[in-house]
Coordinates of C-alpha atoms in Angstrom, one line a residue:
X1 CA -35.7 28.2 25.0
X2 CA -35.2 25.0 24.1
X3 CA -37.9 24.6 21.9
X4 CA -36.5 27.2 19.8
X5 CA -33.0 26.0 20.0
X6 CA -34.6 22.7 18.3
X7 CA -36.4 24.6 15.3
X8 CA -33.4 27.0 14.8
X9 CA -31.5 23.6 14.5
X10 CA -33.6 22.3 12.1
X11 CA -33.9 25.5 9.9
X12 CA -29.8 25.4 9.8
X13 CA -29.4 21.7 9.1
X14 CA -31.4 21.6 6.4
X15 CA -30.2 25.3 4.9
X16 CA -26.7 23.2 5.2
X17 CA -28.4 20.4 3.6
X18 CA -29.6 22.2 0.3
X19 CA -26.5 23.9 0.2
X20 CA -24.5 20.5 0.5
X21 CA -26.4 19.2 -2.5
X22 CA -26.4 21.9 -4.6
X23 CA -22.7 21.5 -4.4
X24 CA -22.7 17.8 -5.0
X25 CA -25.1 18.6 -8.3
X26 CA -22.5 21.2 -9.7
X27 CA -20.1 19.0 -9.5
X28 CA -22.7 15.6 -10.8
X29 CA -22.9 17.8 -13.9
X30 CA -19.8 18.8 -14.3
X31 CA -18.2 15.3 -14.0
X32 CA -21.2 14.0 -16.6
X33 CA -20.1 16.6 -19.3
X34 CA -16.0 15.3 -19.0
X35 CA -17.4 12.0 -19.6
X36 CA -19.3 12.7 -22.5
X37 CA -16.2 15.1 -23.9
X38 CA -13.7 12.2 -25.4
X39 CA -11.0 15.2 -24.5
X40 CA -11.6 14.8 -21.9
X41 CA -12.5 11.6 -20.3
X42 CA -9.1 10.6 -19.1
X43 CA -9.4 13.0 -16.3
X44 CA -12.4 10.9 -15.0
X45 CA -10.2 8.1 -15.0
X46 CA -7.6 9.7 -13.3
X47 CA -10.0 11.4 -10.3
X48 CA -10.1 7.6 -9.8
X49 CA -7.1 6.5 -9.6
X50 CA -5.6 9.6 -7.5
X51 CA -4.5 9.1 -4.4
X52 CA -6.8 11.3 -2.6
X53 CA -9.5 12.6 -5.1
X54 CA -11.0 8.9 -5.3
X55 CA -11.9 9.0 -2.3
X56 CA -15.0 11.5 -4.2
X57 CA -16.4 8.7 -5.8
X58 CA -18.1 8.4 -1.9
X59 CA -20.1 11.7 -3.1
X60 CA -22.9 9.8 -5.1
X61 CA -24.0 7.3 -2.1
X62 CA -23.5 9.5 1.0
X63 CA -25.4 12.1 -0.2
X64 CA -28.2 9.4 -1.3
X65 CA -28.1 8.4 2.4
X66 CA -28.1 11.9 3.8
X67 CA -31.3 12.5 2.0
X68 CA -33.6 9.4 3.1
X69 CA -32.1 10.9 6.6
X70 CA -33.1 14.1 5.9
X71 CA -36.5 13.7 4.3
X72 CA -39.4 14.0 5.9
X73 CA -41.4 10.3 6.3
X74 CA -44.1 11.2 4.8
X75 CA -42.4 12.1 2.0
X76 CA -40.6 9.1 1.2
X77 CA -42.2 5.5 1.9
X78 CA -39.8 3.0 3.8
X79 CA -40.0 0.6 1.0
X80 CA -37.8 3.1 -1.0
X81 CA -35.5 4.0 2.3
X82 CA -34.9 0.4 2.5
X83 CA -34.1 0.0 -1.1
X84 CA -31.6 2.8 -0.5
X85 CA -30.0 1.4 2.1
X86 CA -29.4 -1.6 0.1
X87 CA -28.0 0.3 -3.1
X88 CA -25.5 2.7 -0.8
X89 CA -24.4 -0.6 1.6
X90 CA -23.2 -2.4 -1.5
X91 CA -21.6 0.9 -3.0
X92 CA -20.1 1.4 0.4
X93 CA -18.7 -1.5 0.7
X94 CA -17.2 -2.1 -2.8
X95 CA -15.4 1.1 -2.6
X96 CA -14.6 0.9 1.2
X97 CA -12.8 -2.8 0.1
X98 CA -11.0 -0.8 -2.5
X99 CA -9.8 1.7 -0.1
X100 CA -9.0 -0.1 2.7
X101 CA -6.5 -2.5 0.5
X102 CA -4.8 0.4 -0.6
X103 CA -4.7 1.5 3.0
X104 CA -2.6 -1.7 3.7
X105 CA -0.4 -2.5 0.5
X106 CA 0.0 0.6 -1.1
X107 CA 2.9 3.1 -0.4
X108 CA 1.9 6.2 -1.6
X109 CA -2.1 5.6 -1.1
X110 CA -1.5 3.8 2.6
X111 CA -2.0 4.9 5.9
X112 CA 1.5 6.8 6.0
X113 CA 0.2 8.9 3.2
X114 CA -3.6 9.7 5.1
X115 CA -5.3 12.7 4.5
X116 CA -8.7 14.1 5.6
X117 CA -10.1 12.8 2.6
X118 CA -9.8 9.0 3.9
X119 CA -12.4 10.1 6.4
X120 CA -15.0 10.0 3.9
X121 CA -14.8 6.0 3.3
X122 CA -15.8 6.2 7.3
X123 CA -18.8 8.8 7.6
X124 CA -20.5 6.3 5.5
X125 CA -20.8 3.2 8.0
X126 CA -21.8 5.7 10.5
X127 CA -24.8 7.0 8.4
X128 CA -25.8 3.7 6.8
X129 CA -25.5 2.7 10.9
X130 CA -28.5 5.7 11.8
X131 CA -30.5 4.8 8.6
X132 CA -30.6 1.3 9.8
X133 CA -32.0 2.0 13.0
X134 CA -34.3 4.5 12.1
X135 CA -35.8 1.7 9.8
X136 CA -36.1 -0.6 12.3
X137 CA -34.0 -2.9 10.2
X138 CA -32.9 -5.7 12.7
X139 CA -36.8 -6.0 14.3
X140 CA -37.9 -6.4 10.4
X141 CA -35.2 -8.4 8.7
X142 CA -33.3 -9.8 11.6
X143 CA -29.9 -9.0 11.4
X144 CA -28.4 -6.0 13.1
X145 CA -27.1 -4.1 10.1
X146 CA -27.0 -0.8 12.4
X147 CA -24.0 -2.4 15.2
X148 CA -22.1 -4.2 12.5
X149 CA -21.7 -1.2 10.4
X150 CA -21.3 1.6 13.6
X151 CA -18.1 -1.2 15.0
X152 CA -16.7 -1.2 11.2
X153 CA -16.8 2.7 11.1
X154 CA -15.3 3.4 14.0
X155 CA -12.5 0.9 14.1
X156 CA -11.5 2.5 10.5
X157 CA -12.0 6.4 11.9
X158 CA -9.3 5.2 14.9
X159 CA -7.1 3.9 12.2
X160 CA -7.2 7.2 9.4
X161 CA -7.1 9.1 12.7
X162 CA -3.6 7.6 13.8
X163 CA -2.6 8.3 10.2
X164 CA -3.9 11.9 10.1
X165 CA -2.4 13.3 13.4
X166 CA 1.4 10.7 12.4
X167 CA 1.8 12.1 9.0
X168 CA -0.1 15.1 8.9
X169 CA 2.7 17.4 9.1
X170 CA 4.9 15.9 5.8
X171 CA 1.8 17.1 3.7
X172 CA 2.8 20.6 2.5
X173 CA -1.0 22.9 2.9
X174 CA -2.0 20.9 5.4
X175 CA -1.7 22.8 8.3
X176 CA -5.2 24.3 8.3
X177 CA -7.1 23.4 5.5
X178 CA -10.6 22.9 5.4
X179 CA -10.3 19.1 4.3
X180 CA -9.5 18.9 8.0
X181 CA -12.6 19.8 9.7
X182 CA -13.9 16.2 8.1
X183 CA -12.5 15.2 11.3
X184 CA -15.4 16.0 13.4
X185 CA -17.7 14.7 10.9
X186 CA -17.4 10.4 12.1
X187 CA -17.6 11.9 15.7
X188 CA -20.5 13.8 14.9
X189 CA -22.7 11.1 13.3
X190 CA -21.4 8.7 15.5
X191 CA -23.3 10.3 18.3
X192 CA -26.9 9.7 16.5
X193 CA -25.5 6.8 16.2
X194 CA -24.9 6.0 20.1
X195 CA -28.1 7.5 20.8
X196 CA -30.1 5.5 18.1
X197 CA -28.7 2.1 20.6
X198 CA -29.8 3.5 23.8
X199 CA -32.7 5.6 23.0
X200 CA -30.6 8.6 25.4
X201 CA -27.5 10.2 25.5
X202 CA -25.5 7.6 26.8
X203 CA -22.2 8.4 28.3
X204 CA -20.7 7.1 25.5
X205 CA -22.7 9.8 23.1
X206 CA -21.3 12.2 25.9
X207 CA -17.7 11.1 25.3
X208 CA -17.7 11.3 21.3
X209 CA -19.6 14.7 21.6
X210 CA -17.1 15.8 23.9
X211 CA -14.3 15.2 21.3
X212 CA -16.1 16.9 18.4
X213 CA -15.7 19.9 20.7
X214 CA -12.3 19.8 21.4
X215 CA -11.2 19.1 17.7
X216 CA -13.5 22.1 16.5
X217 CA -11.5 24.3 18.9
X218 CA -8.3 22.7 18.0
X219 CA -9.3 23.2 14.4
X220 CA -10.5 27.0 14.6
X221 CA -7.3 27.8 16.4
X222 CA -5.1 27.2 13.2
X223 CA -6.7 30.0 11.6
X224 CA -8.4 28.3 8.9
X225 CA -8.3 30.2 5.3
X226 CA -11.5 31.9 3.9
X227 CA -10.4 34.6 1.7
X228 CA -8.0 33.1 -0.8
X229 CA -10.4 31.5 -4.0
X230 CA -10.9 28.2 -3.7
X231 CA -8.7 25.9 -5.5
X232 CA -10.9 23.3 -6.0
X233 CA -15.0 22.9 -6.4
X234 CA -16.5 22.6 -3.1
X235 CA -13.1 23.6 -1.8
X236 CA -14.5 25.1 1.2
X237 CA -17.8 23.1 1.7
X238 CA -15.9 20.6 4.5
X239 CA -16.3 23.8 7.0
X240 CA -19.9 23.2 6.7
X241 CA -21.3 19.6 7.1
X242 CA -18.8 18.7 10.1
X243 CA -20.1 21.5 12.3
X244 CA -23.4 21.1 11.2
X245 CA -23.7 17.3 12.6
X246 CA -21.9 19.1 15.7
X247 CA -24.6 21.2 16.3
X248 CA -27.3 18.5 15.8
X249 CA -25.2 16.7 18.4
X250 CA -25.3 20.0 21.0
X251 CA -29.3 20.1 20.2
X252 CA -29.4 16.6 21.9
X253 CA -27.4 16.6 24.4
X254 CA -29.5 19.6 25.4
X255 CA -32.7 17.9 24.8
X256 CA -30.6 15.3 27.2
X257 CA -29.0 17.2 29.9
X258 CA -32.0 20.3 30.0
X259 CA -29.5 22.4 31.9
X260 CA -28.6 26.1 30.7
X261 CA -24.9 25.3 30.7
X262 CA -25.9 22.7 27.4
X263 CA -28.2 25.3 26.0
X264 CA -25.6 28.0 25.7
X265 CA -23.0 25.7 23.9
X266 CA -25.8 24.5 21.5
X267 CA -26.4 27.9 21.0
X268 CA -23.0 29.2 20.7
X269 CA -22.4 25.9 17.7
X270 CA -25.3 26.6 15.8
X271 CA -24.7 30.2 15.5
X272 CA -21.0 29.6 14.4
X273 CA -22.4 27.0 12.0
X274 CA -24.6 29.5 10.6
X275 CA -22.3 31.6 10.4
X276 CA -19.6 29.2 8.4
X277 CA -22.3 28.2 5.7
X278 CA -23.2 32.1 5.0
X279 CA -19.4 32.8 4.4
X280 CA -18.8 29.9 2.6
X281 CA -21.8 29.9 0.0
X282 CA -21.2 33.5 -0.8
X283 CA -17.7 33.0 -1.4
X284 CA -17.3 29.9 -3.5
X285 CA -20.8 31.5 -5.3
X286 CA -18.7 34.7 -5.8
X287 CA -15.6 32.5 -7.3
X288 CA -17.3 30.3 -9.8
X289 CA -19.8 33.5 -11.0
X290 CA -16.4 35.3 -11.6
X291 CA -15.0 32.2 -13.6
X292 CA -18.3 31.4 -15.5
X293 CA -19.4 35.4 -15.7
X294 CA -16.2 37.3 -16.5
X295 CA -14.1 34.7 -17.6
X296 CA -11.4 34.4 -14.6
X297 CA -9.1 31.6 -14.6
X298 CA -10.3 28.3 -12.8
X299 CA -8.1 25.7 -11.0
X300 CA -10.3 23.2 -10.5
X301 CA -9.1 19.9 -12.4
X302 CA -13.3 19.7 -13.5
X303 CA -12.8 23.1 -15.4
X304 CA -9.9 22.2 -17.5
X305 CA -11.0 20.7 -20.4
X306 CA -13.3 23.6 -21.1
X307 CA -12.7 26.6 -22.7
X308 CA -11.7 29.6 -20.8
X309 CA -11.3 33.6 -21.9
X310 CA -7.0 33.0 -22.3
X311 CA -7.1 29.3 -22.1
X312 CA -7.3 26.5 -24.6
X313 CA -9.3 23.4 -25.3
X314 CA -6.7 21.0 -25.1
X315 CA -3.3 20.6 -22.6
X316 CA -0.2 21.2 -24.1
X317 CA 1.9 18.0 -25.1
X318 CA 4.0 17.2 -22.3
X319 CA 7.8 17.1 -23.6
X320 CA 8.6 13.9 -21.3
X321 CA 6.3 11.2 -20.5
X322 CA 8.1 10.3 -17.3
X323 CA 10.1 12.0 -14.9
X324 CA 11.7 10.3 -12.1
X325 CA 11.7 12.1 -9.1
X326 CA 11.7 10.7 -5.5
X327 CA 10.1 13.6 -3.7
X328 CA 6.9 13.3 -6.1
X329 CA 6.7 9.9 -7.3
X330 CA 3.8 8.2 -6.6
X331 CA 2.3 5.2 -6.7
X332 CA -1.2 4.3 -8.6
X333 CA -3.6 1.1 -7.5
X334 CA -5.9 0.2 -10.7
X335 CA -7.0 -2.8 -9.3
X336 CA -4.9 -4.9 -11.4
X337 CA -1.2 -3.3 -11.5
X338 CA 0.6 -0.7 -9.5
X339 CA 2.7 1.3 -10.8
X340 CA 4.9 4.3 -10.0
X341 CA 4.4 8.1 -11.8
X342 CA 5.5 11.0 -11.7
X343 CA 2.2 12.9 -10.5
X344 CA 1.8 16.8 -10.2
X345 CA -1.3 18.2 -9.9
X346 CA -0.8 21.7 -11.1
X347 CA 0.7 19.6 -14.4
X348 CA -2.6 18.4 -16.4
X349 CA -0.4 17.5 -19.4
X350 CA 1.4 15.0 -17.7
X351 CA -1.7 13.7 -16.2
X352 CA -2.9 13.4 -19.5
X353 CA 0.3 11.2 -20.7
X354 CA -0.2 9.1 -17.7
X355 CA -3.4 8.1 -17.8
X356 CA -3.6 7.3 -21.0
X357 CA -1.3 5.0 -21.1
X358 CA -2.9 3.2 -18.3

């Protein structure tokens, strides 16, 4: 039984995994052709200034990571894992600074504004943390890259959680959207990670696997949506990696325990995981083959610039450049100046005055 638990694991992780990257490609694509549109390049520039869609830029280097975890060894040499690691741990933490200084000295991108997409600046330490010790990085090059990056990771996922569970409620949507299942992800890895140290499940492992259950529980119990079309690419994809390193996390602890009791919850996870990637790659495949096929409208930010049956090429002109307003204002961290906007995402022409100005 548990034999086939493990392959039916595999088989669903890596179904998960494919699906996870085909997602990722779409939207690769997608954001190559806005840059290469001089319509529509200010949008780019706007993704990365936006309080919570920057934290997408993570996309390109996570899913690098995931694959050199995913891919079979004798597929890939370790010279080129290795050279990956070094590529994503520098992209990590370039962006990660750039996050985490918002987190502290910016009002409207700070800690009282956190949203499930801060988590994503976390799950990266936590799978840069498994790739190091698969790779045997601190026997080789002598400094332990996998601890130093697992302690980083997890002192940030304690601070974005306090933030989340504070200030979750002022965010109009919030109550149960999918964004919010990212919250078992950290949890998730973090127990390969635990296990990578002690070559078991540790207690510890236990402990963090134990809390991945509770939140999935917690989070299925708010009913989230699956039949209203997804506002944004990907819009329903967070459903599917978070459980997914859940169930890999049930496998071992079954592997661990050997008991029937661990069997039956592995089982019971992987078959809702299975489950929540069917559902969710025939709907958002159904949505976008309506918008591309038979011309329905889109609302993702990454379809705007193009032309749609009813739409037009360009945004309207928006008749004021600024509006003050204190329920929407909003302020933007370039690096260099901050600065305070009217933002709404539903108004693209304003975006469009914004940015460009910047």
């Amino acid at each position: 039984m548990l034999r086939s638990l493990v392959g039916s694991e595999m088989c669903i992780r890596d179904s998960a995994w494919i699906g996870g990257m085909t997602a990722l490609t779409i939207s690769a694509l997608l954001t190559i052709a806005k840059a290469l549109t001089p319509g529509a390049r200010w949008m780019i520039m706007h993704e990365w200034r936006h309080p919570f869609r920057r934290y997408l830029w993570n996309g390109p280097h996570l899913s690098v990571t995931m694959l050199c975890l995913g891919t079979p060894e004798s597929a890939v040499s370790h010279d080129a894992r290795r050279a990956a690691f070094v590529v994503c741990s520098i992209a990590q933490v370039v962006l990660a600074c750039r996050y985490y200084r918002t987190w502290m000295f910016d009002q409207a991108a700070g800690l009282s504004r956190a949203g499930p997409p801060f988590l994503l600046s976390v799950i990266g330490w936590l799978l840069l943390c498994v790739l190091a010790q698969q790779e045997s990085l601190r026997e080789d090059w002598g400094f332990d890259f996998g601890l130093m990056y697992f302690g980083v990771g997890v002192i940030f996922y304690g601070l974005a959680l306090v933030g989340l569970f504070l200030h979750m409620h002022d965010v109009e949507g919030s109550t149960n959207s999918p964004a919010n299942f990212l919250i078992i992800a950290p949890a998730s890895v973090a127990v390969a990670c635990l296990e990578s140290f002690d070559q078991n499940f540790s207690g510890a492992a236990r402990a963090a696997f134990g809390f991945g259950i509770v939140m999935l529980v917690l989070l299925l119990s708010t009913k989230p949506p699956i039949v209203e079309p997804p506002s944004v690419l990907g819009h329903y994809w967070p459903y599917v990696f978070p459980v997914a390193a859940l169930g890999s996390a049930a496998v071992r602890y079954g592997n661990s325990e050997d008991s029937e009791a661990a069997k039956v919850v592995g089982w019971v996870i992987l078959v809702l995981q299975s489950i929540i990637f069917v559902t969710v790659l025939f709907r958002e495949s159904f949505h976008f083959a309506t918008v591309f096929c038979c011309g329905a409208p889109g609302t993702d930010p990454l379809f705007s610039s193009f032309p749609m049956e009813g739409g037009n090429d360009e945004p309207e002109p928006a008749e004021e450049e600024t509006v003050d307003s204190e329920a929407n204002a909003m302020t933007i961290d370039d690096s260099a100046t901050t600065r305070t906007t009217d933002l709404k995402p539903d108004d693209l022409a304003t975006f469009q005055v914004e940015v460009s100005r910047a």
